[in-house]
Every structure is written in structure tokens, then in C-alpha cells.
Coordinates of C-alpha atoms and ligand atoms in Angstrom, one line a residue:
X1 CA -131.4 -77.1 201.7
X2 CA -133.9 -79.6 202.2
X3 CA -136.8 -79.0 204.6
X4 CA -136.3 -82.4 205.9
X5 CA -132.6 -81.0 207.0
X6 CA -134.7 -79.4 209.5
X7 CA -137.1 -82.2 211.3
X8 CA -140.9 -82.3 211.0
X9 CA -141.3 -79.1 212.3
X10 CA -141.1 -76.5 214.6
X11 CA -143.0 -75.4 217.6
X12 CA -142.7 -71.9 218.9
X13 CA -144.2 -70.8 222.2
X14 CA -145.1 -66.8 222.3
X15 CA -145.8 -64.9 219.4
X16 CA -143.9 -61.7 220.6
X17 CA -140.9 -59.8 218.0
X18 CA -138.6 -62.6 218.6
X19 CA -140.9 -65.8 218.3
X20 CA -143.1 -64.2 215.6
X21 CA -140.2 -63.2 213.4
X22 CA -138.7 -66.9 214.2
X23 CA -142.0 -68.4 213.2
X24 CA -142.7 -66.7 209.9
X25 CA -138.8 -67.0 209.2
X26 CA -139.0 -70.8 209.6
X27 CA -142.2 -71.1 207.8
X28 CA -140.5 -69.2 205.1
X29 CA -138.1 -71.6 204.9
X30 CA -140.0 -74.3 204.1
X31 CA -140.5 -75.7 207.8
X32 CA -144.0 -76.6 209.0
X33 CA -144.0 -74.2 212.1
X34 CA -146.8 -73.9 214.8
X35 CA -147.0 -70.8 216.7
X36 CA -148.6 -70.8 220.0
X37 CA -150.0 -67.7 221.4
X38 CA -152.2 -67.3 224.6
X39 CA -153.9 -63.9 223.5
X40 CA -156.7 -64.9 221.5
X41 CA -156.7 -61.8 219.4
X42 CA -153.3 -62.0 218.6
X43 CA -153.5 -65.5 217.5
X44 CA -156.3 -64.6 215.7
X45 CA -154.4 -62.0 213.8
X46 CA -151.7 -64.5 212.7
X47 CA -154.0 -66.8 211.7
X48 CA -155.6 -64.6 208.9
X49 CA -152.0 -63.6 208.2
X50 CA -152.3 -60.6 209.4
X51 CA -149.2 -58.9 211.8
X52 CA -149.9 -58.0 215.0
X53 CA -146.7 -56.1 215.6
X54 CA -145.1 -53.1 213.1
X55 CA -141.8 -54.8 211.6
X56 CA -140.5 -54.3 208.0
X57 CA -141.3 -57.1 205.7
X58 CA -143.0 -59.0 208.4
X59 CA -146.6 -58.7 207.2
X60 CA -145.6 -59.9 203.5
X61 CA -144.2 -62.5 204.3
X62 CA -146.6 -63.6 207.3
X63 CA -149.4 -63.4 204.7
X64 CA -147.5 -65.8 202.2
X65 CA -146.7 -68.3 204.9
X66 CA -149.9 -68.4 206.1
X67 CA -151.6 -68.7 202.9
X68 CA -149.2 -71.5 202.0
X69 CA -149.8 -73.5 204.8
X70 CA -146.3 -73.4 206.4
X71 CA -147.3 -71.7 209.5
X72 CA -150.3 -72.4 211.9
X73 CA -151.1 -70.3 215.0
X74 CA -153.1 -71.7 218.0
X75 CA -153.9 -70.4 221.6
X76 CA -152.7 -73.8 223.4
X77 CA -149.8 -76.3 223.0
X78 CA -152.4 -79.3 222.8
X79 CA -151.0 -81.9 220.5
X80 CA -148.1 -79.8 218.9
X81 CA -145.4 -82.0 220.1
X82 CA -147.0 -84.8 217.5
X83 CA -146.0 -82.7 214.9
X84 CA -142.8 -81.1 215.4
X85 CA -139.5 -82.0 217.0
X86 CA -138.1 -79.1 218.5
X87 CA -140.2 -76.2 220.4
X88 CA -138.8 -73.0 220.9
X89 CA -140.0 -70.9 224.3
X90 CA -140.0 -67.3 223.3
X91 CA -142.3 -66.0 226.0
X92 CA -141.8 -62.2 227.5
X93 CA -139.7 -62.0 230.8
X94 CA -140.8 -58.6 232.3
X95 CA -139.3 -57.0 235.5
X96 CA -140.8 -57.8 238.2
X97 CA -141.6 -55.6 241.4
X98 CA -138.4 -55.9 242.9
X99 CA -136.6 -55.6 239.6
X100 CA -136.0 -59.6 239.3
X101 CA -137.2 -60.9 235.8
X102 CA -140.7 -62.1 235.9
X103 CA -140.4 -65.7 235.2
X104 CA -144.2 -66.4 235.4
X105 CA -145.0 -66.9 231.2
X106 CA -141.6 -68.9 231.3
X107 CA -143.0 -71.5 233.8
X108 CA -146.1 -71.8 232.4
X109 CA -145.0 -72.2 228.8
X110 CA -142.3 -75.1 230.2
X111 CA -145.3 -76.6 232.0
X112 CA -147.2 -77.1 229.2
X113 CA -144.3 -78.4 227.2
X114 CA -143.9 -80.9 229.7
X115 CA -147.7 -81.9 230.0
X116 CA -147.7 -82.1 226.2
X117 CA -144.9 -84.2 226.6
X118 CA -146.3 -86.7 228.9
X119 CA -148.6 -88.0 226.5
X120 CA -146.7 -87.8 223.5
X121 CA -144.9 -90.7 221.2
X122 CA -142.1 -88.1 220.1
X123 CA -139.1 -89.8 221.3
X124 CA -136.8 -87.1 222.4
X125 CA -137.9 -83.5 221.8
X126 CA -135.4 -80.5 221.9
X127 CA -136.8 -77.6 224.0
X128 CA -135.0 -74.3 223.4
X129 CA -135.2 -71.7 225.5
X130 CA -135.1 -68.5 224.0
X131 CA -136.4 -66.0 226.3
X132 CA -134.1 -64.0 228.0
X133 CA -133.8 -65.1 231.8
X134 CA -131.0 -64.7 234.4
X135 CA -128.3 -67.2 234.5
X136 CA -129.3 -70.9 236.4
X137 CA -133.0 -70.4 235.2
X138 CA -132.8 -72.7 232.2
X139 CA -131.3 -75.5 234.2
X140 CA -133.0 -75.0 237.7
X141 CA -136.3 -73.6 237.3
X142 CA -137.2 -74.8 233.5
X143 CA -135.5 -78.2 233.5
X144 CA -137.5 -79.5 237.1
X145 CA -140.7 -77.8 235.6
X146 CA -140.5 -80.1 232.3
X147 CA -139.4 -83.1 234.0
X148 CA -142.0 -83.1 236.8
X149 CA -145.0 -82.4 234.1
X150 CA -143.6 -84.9 231.7
X151 CA -142.4 -87.9 233.9
X152 CA -139.3 -87.7 231.7
X153 CA -135.7 -86.8 232.4
X154 CA -133.6 -84.2 230.9
X155 CA -130.8 -85.8 228.1
X156 CA -133.0 -88.8 227.9
X157 CA -136.4 -88.4 227.5
X158 CA -135.9 -84.6 226.1
X159 CA -133.3 -82.2 225.4
X160 CA -132.7 -78.7 226.5
X161 CA -130.8 -75.9 225.3
X162 CA -130.6 -72.3 225.9
X163 CA -130.0 -69.8 222.9
X164 CA -130.7 -66.3 223.3
X165 CA -131.7 -64.1 220.6
X166 CA -130.2 -60.9 219.7
X167 CA -132.7 -59.4 216.6
X168 CA -133.3 -55.5 217.1
X169 CA -136.8 -54.1 216.5
X170 CA -137.3 -52.6 213.2
X171 CA -134.6 -55.1 211.7
X172 CA -136.4 -58.1 213.2
X173 CA -136.4 -60.2 210.1
X174 CA -133.3 -59.3 208.7
X175 CA -131.5 -60.0 211.8
X176 CA -133.4 -63.3 211.9
X177 CA -132.1 -64.3 208.5
X178 CA -128.5 -63.1 209.0
X179 CA -127.6 -63.4 212.7
X180 CA -124.0 -62.4 213.2
X181 CA -123.7 -65.1 216.0
X182 CA -125.6 -68.2 217.7
X183 CA -124.8 -68.9 221.3
X184 CA -125.8 -72.1 222.3
X185 CA -126.1 -73.5 226.1
X186 CA -126.5 -77.1 227.2
X187 CA -125.5 -79.5 230.1
X188 CA -125.6 -82.3 227.4
X189 CA -123.7 -82.3 224.1
X190 CA -126.2 -84.5 222.3
X191 CA -128.8 -81.3 222.7
X192 CA -126.0 -78.7 221.8
X193 CA -125.1 -80.6 218.7
X194 CA -128.9 -81.2 217.5
X195 CA -129.3 -77.4 217.7
X196 CA -126.0 -76.6 216.2
X197 CA -126.9 -79.0 213.3
X198 CA -130.1 -77.5 212.8
X199 CA -129.0 -74.0 212.7
X200 CA -126.7 -75.2 210.1
X201 CA -129.2 -76.5 207.7
X202 CA -131.1 -73.6 208.4
X203 CA -128.6 -70.8 207.5
X204 CA -126.7 -73.2 204.8
X205 CA -124.5 -72.4 203.2
X206 CA -123.7 -69.4 205.6
X207 CA -121.4 -70.5 208.3
X208 CA -122.8 -68.6 211.4
X209 CA -120.0 -68.2 214.1
X210 CA -121.6 -70.2 216.5
X211 CA -120.3 -70.6 220.7
X212 CA -121.3 -73.5 222.5
X213 CA -121.1 -73.3 226.2
X214 CA -123.3 -73.8 229.5
X215 CA -127.0 -72.8 229.7
X216 CA -125.9 -70.4 232.7
X217 CA -122.9 -69.0 230.2
X218 CA -125.4 -68.5 227.3
X219 CA -127.8 -66.7 229.7
X220 CA -125.4 -64.1 230.9
X221 CA -124.1 -63.5 227.4
X222 CA -127.6 -62.1 226.5
X223 CA -127.8 -59.9 229.4
X224 CA -124.2 -58.7 229.5
X225 CA -124.4 -57.9 225.7
X226 CA -127.3 -55.7 226.6
X227 CA -125.7 -54.1 229.5
X228 CA -122.5 -53.1 227.4
X229 CA -124.7 -51.6 224.9
X230 CA -126.1 -50.0 227.1
X231 CA -123.2 -48.8 228.7
X232 CA -121.7 -47.6 225.6
X233 CA -124.8 -45.2 225.4
X234 CA -124.6 -44.0 228.7
X235 CA -120.9 -43.3 228.2
X236 CA -121.6 -41.2 225.1
X237 CA -124.2 -39.3 226.6
X238 CA -122.1 -38.8 229.3
X239 CA -119.6 -37.3 226.8
X240 CA -122.2 -35.4 225.5
X241 CA -123.0 -33.6 228.5
X242 CA -119.4 -32.8 228.6
X243 CA -119.4 -31.4 225.4
X244 CA -122.2 -29.4 225.7
X245 CA -120.1 -27.7 228.4
X246 CA -116.9 -27.5 226.5
X247 CA -116.3 -24.6 223.9
X248 CA -116.6 -25.7 220.2
X249 CA -117.7 -29.4 222.0
X250 CA -119.5 -31.5 219.5
X251 CA -120.0 -35.1 220.5
X252 CA -120.4 -36.5 217.1
X253 CA -117.1 -35.4 216.2
X254 CA -116.1 -37.2 219.7
X255 CA -117.6 -40.1 218.7
X256 CA -116.2 -40.4 215.3
X257 CA -112.8 -40.2 216.7
X258 CA -114.0 -42.9 219.6
X259 CA -114.9 -45.4 217.2
X260 CA -112.0 -45.1 215.0
X261 CA -109.9 -46.9 217.7
X262 CA -110.7 -50.7 217.0
X263 CA -110.9 -51.2 220.3
X264 CA -113.9 -49.2 220.5
X265 CA -115.6 -49.6 217.2
X266 CA -118.3 -46.9 216.2
X267 CA -121.6 -48.8 217.1
X268 CA -123.7 -47.5 219.8
X269 CA -122.2 -44.2 220.2
X270 CA -125.0 -42.0 219.2
X271 CA -125.7 -39.7 221.8
X272 CA -129.3 -38.6 222.2
X273 CA -131.9 -39.1 224.6
X274 CA -130.7 -42.4 225.8
X275 CA -131.8 -45.9 225.5
X276 CA -135.4 -47.4 225.7
X277 CA -137.1 -50.2 224.2
X278 CA -138.4 -53.5 225.4
X279 CA -134.6 -55.0 226.1
X280 CA -131.8 -52.9 227.1
X281 CA -133.7 -51.1 229.9
X282 CA -135.2 -54.7 231.4
X283 CA -131.9 -56.7 230.7
X284 CA -130.0 -53.9 232.4
X285 CA -132.3 -53.9 235.3
X286 CA -131.8 -58.0 235.4
X287 CA -128.2 -58.1 235.6
X288 CA -128.1 -55.2 238.5
X289 CA -130.6 -57.7 240.4
X290 CA -128.6 -60.8 239.7
X291 CA -125.5 -59.4 240.8
X292 CA -127.3 -57.7 243.8
X293 CA -128.6 -60.8 244.8
X294 CA -125.0 -62.1 245.0
X295 CA -123.7 -59.5 246.9
X296 CA -122.0 -57.9 243.9
X297 CA -121.2 -53.9 243.6
X298 CA -123.9 -52.8 241.3
X299 CA -122.7 -49.1 241.2
X300 CA -121.4 -49.4 237.3
X301 CA -125.1 -50.4 236.4
X302 CA -126.7 -48.0 238.5
X303 CA -124.5 -44.9 237.1
X304 CA -125.8 -46.4 233.2
X305 CA -129.4 -46.6 234.5
X306 CA -129.0 -43.0 236.3
X307 CA -127.1 -41.4 233.4
X308 CA -129.9 -42.4 230.9
X309 CA -132.7 -41.3 233.3
X310 CA -130.3 -37.7 233.6
X311 CA -130.4 -37.6 229.9
X312 CA -133.9 -37.3 229.6
X313 CA -134.6 -34.9 232.7
X314 CA -132.1 -32.2 231.1
X315 CA -134.1 -31.9 227.9
X316 CA -137.0 -30.5 230.0
X317 CA -134.7 -28.6 232.3
X318 CA -133.0 -27.0 229.2
X319 CA -136.7 -26.9 228.0
X320 CA -137.7 -25.1 231.1
X321 CA -135.0 -22.7 231.5
X322 CA -135.2 -21.3 227.4
X323 CA -138.7 -20.5 227.8
X324 CA -138.7 -19.5 231.3
X325 CA -141.0 -21.9 232.8
X326 CA -143.4 -24.4 231.1
X327 CA -146.6 -23.4 232.8
X328 CA -149.1 -22.8 229.9
X329 CA -146.3 -23.4 227.0
X330 CA -147.2 -25.3 224.0
X331 CA -144.6 -28.0 223.5
X332 CA -144.4 -30.1 220.5
X333 CA -143.0 -33.5 220.9
X334 CA -141.8 -35.0 217.9
X335 CA -141.4 -39.1 218.2
X336 CA -143.0 -41.2 220.5
X337 CA -141.5 -44.7 219.6
X338 CA -138.6 -45.7 221.3
X339 CA -136.5 -45.5 218.0
X340 CA -137.6 -45.1 214.2
X341 CA -139.0 -48.2 212.3
X342 CA -141.3 -49.6 215.1
X343 CA -144.4 -48.7 216.7
X344 CA -143.2 -50.0 220.1
X345 CA -143.0 -47.0 223.2
X346 CA -141.8 -49.7 225.5
X347 CA -139.8 -47.5 228.1
X348 CA -139.5 -44.9 225.4
X349 CA -137.5 -41.4 226.3
X350 CA -141.0 -39.6 225.2
X351 CA -143.0 -41.3 228.0
X352 CA -140.6 -39.8 230.6
X353 CA -139.9 -36.4 228.9
X354 CA -143.7 -36.1 228.4
X355 CA -145.0 -36.8 231.9
X356 CA -142.0 -34.4 233.1
X357 CA -143.4 -31.7 230.3
X358 CA -147.2 -32.0 231.5
X359 CA -146.0 -32.0 235.6
X360 CA -144.2 -28.7 235.1
X361 CA -147.7 -27.7 233.3
X362 CA -146.7 -27.3 229.3
X363 CA -149.4 -28.2 227.3
X364 CA -148.1 -31.3 225.2
X365 CA -148.7 -32.3 221.3
X366 CA -147.3 -35.1 220.1
X367 CA -146.7 -37.0 216.5
X368 CA -145.3 -40.0 215.5
X369 CA -145.7 -41.9 212.2
X370 CA -146.4 -45.3 213.7
X371 CA -146.6 -45.1 217.4
X372 CA -149.7 -43.0 218.3
X373 CA -152.0 -45.5 219.1
X374 CA -149.6 -47.2 221.5
X375 CA -148.6 -44.3 223.0
X376 CA -152.1 -43.1 223.8
X377 CA -152.8 -46.5 225.1
X378 CA -149.8 -45.5 228.1
X379 CA -150.1 -42.1 228.2
X380 CA -153.7 -41.1 228.2
X381 CA -155.7 -38.5 227.4
X382 CA -153.5 -35.7 228.9
X383 CA -151.8 -34.9 225.5
X384 CA -153.1 -34.2 222.2
X385 CA -152.3 -36.7 219.4
X386 CA -151.5 -35.3 215.9
X387 CA -151.4 -37.2 212.8
X388 CA -149.9 -34.8 210.8
X389 CA -146.3 -33.1 212.0
X390 CA -147.5 -29.7 210.8
X391 CA -150.5 -29.8 212.9
X392 CA -148.3 -30.6 216.0
X393 CA -145.9 -28.1 215.3
X394 CA -148.7 -25.1 214.9
X395 CA -148.6 -22.7 217.4
X396 CA -145.8 -24.6 219.4
X397 CA -143.8 -22.3 222.0
X398 CA -141.2 -25.3 221.6
X399 CA -140.5 -28.5 219.5
X400 CA -138.4 -31.3 220.9
X401 CA -137.3 -34.2 218.4
X402 CA -137.3 -37.0 220.5
X403 CA -137.4 -39.9 217.7
X404 CA -134.9 -39.8 214.9
X405 CA -137.6 -40.6 212.3
X406 CA -136.4 -39.5 208.8
X407 CA -139.1 -37.5 208.2
X408 CA -138.0 -35.0 211.0
X409 CA -134.8 -34.6 209.6
X410 CA -136.3 -33.3 206.2
X411 CA -138.2 -30.7 207.9
X412 CA -137.9 -27.4 205.8
X413 CA -136.5 -24.5 208.4
X414 CA -139.1 -22.0 206.7
X415 CA -142.0 -24.2 207.2
X416 CA -141.1 -24.6 211.0
X417 CA -140.6 -21.2 211.4
X418 CA -144.0 -20.1 210.0
X419 CA -145.9 -22.6 212.0
X420 CA -144.2 -22.2 215.3
X421 CA -145.5 -19.5 217.6
X422 CA -142.0 -19.1 219.0
X423 CA -139.2 -21.1 216.7
X424 CA -137.4 -22.8 219.1
X425 CA -136.0 -26.5 218.8
X426 CA -134.4 -29.2 221.3
X427 CA -132.9 -31.6 218.9
X428 CA -132.8 -34.5 221.4
X429 CA -131.6 -37.0 218.4
X430 CA -129.1 -34.8 216.9
X431 CA -130.7 -35.0 213.2
X432 CA -131.0 -31.5 212.0
X433 CA -129.0 -29.4 210.5
X434 CA -128.1 -26.9 213.0
X435 CA -126.7 -23.9 210.6
X436 CA -129.7 -24.3 208.5
X437 CA -132.1 -23.7 211.0
X438 CA -130.2 -21.0 212.6
X439 CA -130.1 -18.9 209.5
X440 CA -133.7 -19.5 208.8
X441 CA -133.9 -17.6 212.4
X442 CA -134.8 -20.5 214.5
X443 CA -133.2 -21.2 217.9
X444 CA -131.8 -24.3 218.5
X445 CA -130.3 -26.8 221.4
X446 CA -128.8 -30.0 220.1
X447 CA -127.8 -32.5 222.7
X448 CA -123.8 -33.0 222.6
X449 CA -123.4 -29.4 220.9
X450 CA -121.6 -26.6 222.5
X451 CA -124.0 -23.8 221.5
X452 CA -124.2 -20.7 224.1
X453 CA -126.5 -18.5 222.2
X454 CA -129.4 -21.2 221.5
Ligands
UDX1 C1 -131.7 -54.4 221.6 C2 -130.4 -54.9 221.0 O1 -130.1 -54.7 219.9 C3 -130.7 -56.4 220.4 O2 -129.8 -57.3 220.1 C4 -131.7 -57.4 221.3 O3 -132.1 -58.5 220.7 C5 -133.1 -56.3 221.9 O4 -132.5 -55.0 222.4 P1 -133.8 -53.2 220.2 O5 -134.3 -53.0 221.4 O6 -134.6 -53.2 219.0 O7 -132.3 -54.2 220.3 O8 -132.9 -51.5 220.2 P2 -131.5 -51.1 219.8 O9 -131.5 -50.7 218.2 O10 -130.4 -51.7 220.3 O11 -131.7 -49.7 220.5 C6 -132.3 -49.4 221.8 C7 -132.0 -48.1 222.0 O12 -130.7 -47.4 222.3 C8 -133.0 -47.4 221.4 O13 -133.7 -46.4 222.4 C9 -131.9 -46.4 220.5 O14 -132.5 -44.9 220.3 C10 -130.8 -46.5 222.1 N1 -129.5 -45.9 221.2 C11 -129.1 -47.5 220.6 C12 -128.9 -44.8 221.2 O15 -129.5 -43.8 222.0 N2 -127.5 -44.9 220.7 C13 -127.0 -45.8 220.2 O16 -126.1 -45.6 219.5 C14 -127.7 -46.9 219.9

């Protein structure tokens, strides 16, 4: 593939997980990429080739593309449109106060692109909305802002597409390099065709299944995907509660059996402490809000959210009943990130569990291989943060596995027993070998496993 097939250059607005990973990947494919990030600290780091996020493989590649001059970071759009044909908008859409996504950053990025276009000689730039937005946003919010700021008409002076992103944190680069599908939403076929050709060149010789539809359908596909994944997780967590209350019940086996049905599939059926992160909870709320705004039934979405919260609180209830009260008890929380492989604590189960443990008077010590600093910023100093897992376990009355980091699965039962004041474990992520621990004299409650003696 020749870099020329991909145009003169690409602009990316917003250097979060999506924007930064996309920028680094494009630059690594020989495309001159300009990444606009309004946070000066973040932009400064990128300019120096330092990754502002914890993501496997990203630091090395970022360093290389910056050194090779393929990736440039800046804080303003400025004259970017003189050097690029395509601009991806990848800014955040956090949940606003009423549950609706806050579109402030999307509007601001659209305005900046429009203004840059008004003085640019680039004939018909292609603007691609990758941010996750409610159906109708690209056509009814983004388009008019760009048209007004640029003085150009969509379909003539510029092209506009929706192109949702499905990457997962922890494997963001891999997912960007090997997407399982490409969804393109556009009102004008020339716009869709341009983006489709761009991706064909980018992924050549691989042929990625591509669906071209309207902007609203593309926007909805993203929200519906994440809501469906959340549904699967809450479903299996509900089954896990049933397993705990059923003689010999084991949700791991039930999930395995369910997954053998090709209509169901094995993925996203890992029971545990529910879903967190920057996307699943937020996108579910956005879809719920959108359905409610249309006067539709939201009870399924409410149930998914309710089960997710209950799954976390059940662990605290269990802890309280096992210890006969939590006041003054030392609890070791193992894992703070919302999943392994990331330092991200957004909507992590750990936050809710720790808040609840503290409210019931427990003394909390926490460990995480990557997320201690991020957690400290959210939780503050009411928790003792431990860099070594042994320090976290030392003198504990209870340990709760909250994130399934591999090092916790490898913990030696005899070490656990000798370190803890009271050898009791709640395995919220089902990673420990229950039998080995019981044999070592440790009491263990595993989520989704019937164990009356724990
Ligand atoms: C998710 C989507 O997978 C991705 O397509 C989208 O672009 C962004 O949101 P991510 O947030 O990185 O990605 O994490 P993911 O791996 O999907 O896990 C989300 C949460 O669900 C985590 O808290 C994880 O622990 C939990 N989970 C996942 C389960 O509890 N059980 C499962 O079976 C799978």
C-alpha cells in the first residue's frame, strides 16, 4: 500500500484512547497525521513521544512515529486543513447531568473545524465523527455547526460521515489494526465512498466487513452494541446469583454451556462484579436517555443498570455478613482498574465497593499494578494505597478480588494465609483456585459459585 492512497494527511481532534490510538496507527502506516489535543499537558507529552495513557504497545509506536516526524500534536486546529484531507472527530461525550450525553466537546470541535475550513483552500475535506453520539447528532448538530462556521454546504464544500469506533481499552492498538467491522453512516454516497476507499487502502490486503448506512443508524449501532454487551454481562451476573442459591451451582459451567449455543456465543458471559469503564455504562445511559426522550419503555436498560450495581453491593453485603460487621475490619481490595491491562478507573467496580466499605466503617487497603495514581485522584486519601500486594494483604481480615489481574490468580495460598489476620477471600472475578485455597485453610466465597461453607 502506498501512503499516497490515503491522501495528503489526516487530522484527528481529541487524543483520548480512540484519537491517540488512531493517530499513532495512521502515522505508523506512513500517513502524516496531526493530532489536536486541547489539554496542553497531554499534547506536550505526545509531542515528546510520551504516551499519556497506559496502553499495550502504544508507547513504543508513539515514540517511533514522533521521531520519524509522521505524527505531530498541537493544541489548536489552526492551519491543519491546509495539510490534511480528512479530519476525525474523536472527542469525549461524557454523561451530562440529566443522563443525556454532554456534546460540548463535539460542538466545539465541529466549530473549530468549520472555522478552519472557512479560510482553507482544501476543496472538499471529509469530516468523520468517531465520537459516540446519540442518533441524529451528526446530521442535526454537527452538520449545521460546520456549515455555519465554514460558510460551506455539506455534500458540496465538505463531506460528512459517522464512523463509530469499537476498540477496547487494553487492546486498543490491536483492535485498531484489526477491526472486526467498519460502520459508515452518511447521507451522501460520495462521502461514504471516500471513507470506504480510505479504509480499503489502510487495511489492504485485508478485507474488513463494511456496512454503509445512514448517520443515525451508524450512531445507533454503536450505542446498541455496547448496551447489548452490557445486557449479556448483567444477564450472566443474574444467573450467577441464581447459581449461588442453587446446590452445586457454578456460573462458569453454566456460561460455558450457554456459549456453546451458536445463537448465544461464548463471549461477554464472564460473571463477576459487572461492567465498568468509559463506554459500556455511559453508552447504556445514553441509549436509555434517548429511548426515554422518545417516550419509550426503558425498563430493560434500567434492569441492566440495576443488576450491575447490585452485583457490586452484594459483595459488600457478603463481606459484612461473613465478618459480622465491617466496622474496624481491615479489608484488602485487590484491583482498582475497571479491568486488567489498563490504569483506567472510570466507573470501576472498585470505586463503588470501596465507597460502601468505608461507609460501613471498614479500614481499606488497596492494590493495583497500574491504577493506584488514578484511583487516588478519585477516591482520595481515605484509603491506604499499597505498591506491593503483600503490604495490602498484611493483617487483613478479608481480601476482595475486584480486578482480574493475572498476578492475583498466581497468589500462593500459603503466603495468603500467613499474611492475613483472618484468611477470608471474596473472589469477585472468579480467578482463584477455590479448592486449593480451601485445602490451605482459607475461607473463600466465589461469585457465582454455590458454597454454603464459605
Ligand atoms: C468496551 C467495548 O468492548 C468496546 O467495543 C467499545 O469500543 C468500548 O467499550 P472496554 O470499555 O475497553 O470496551 O472494555 P470491555 O473489555 O468491553 O469490558 C467492559 C467491562 O465489562 C469491564 O469492566 C469488564 O470487566 C466487564 N466484563 C466484560 C465482564 O464483567 N464480563 C465479561 O464477560 C466481559
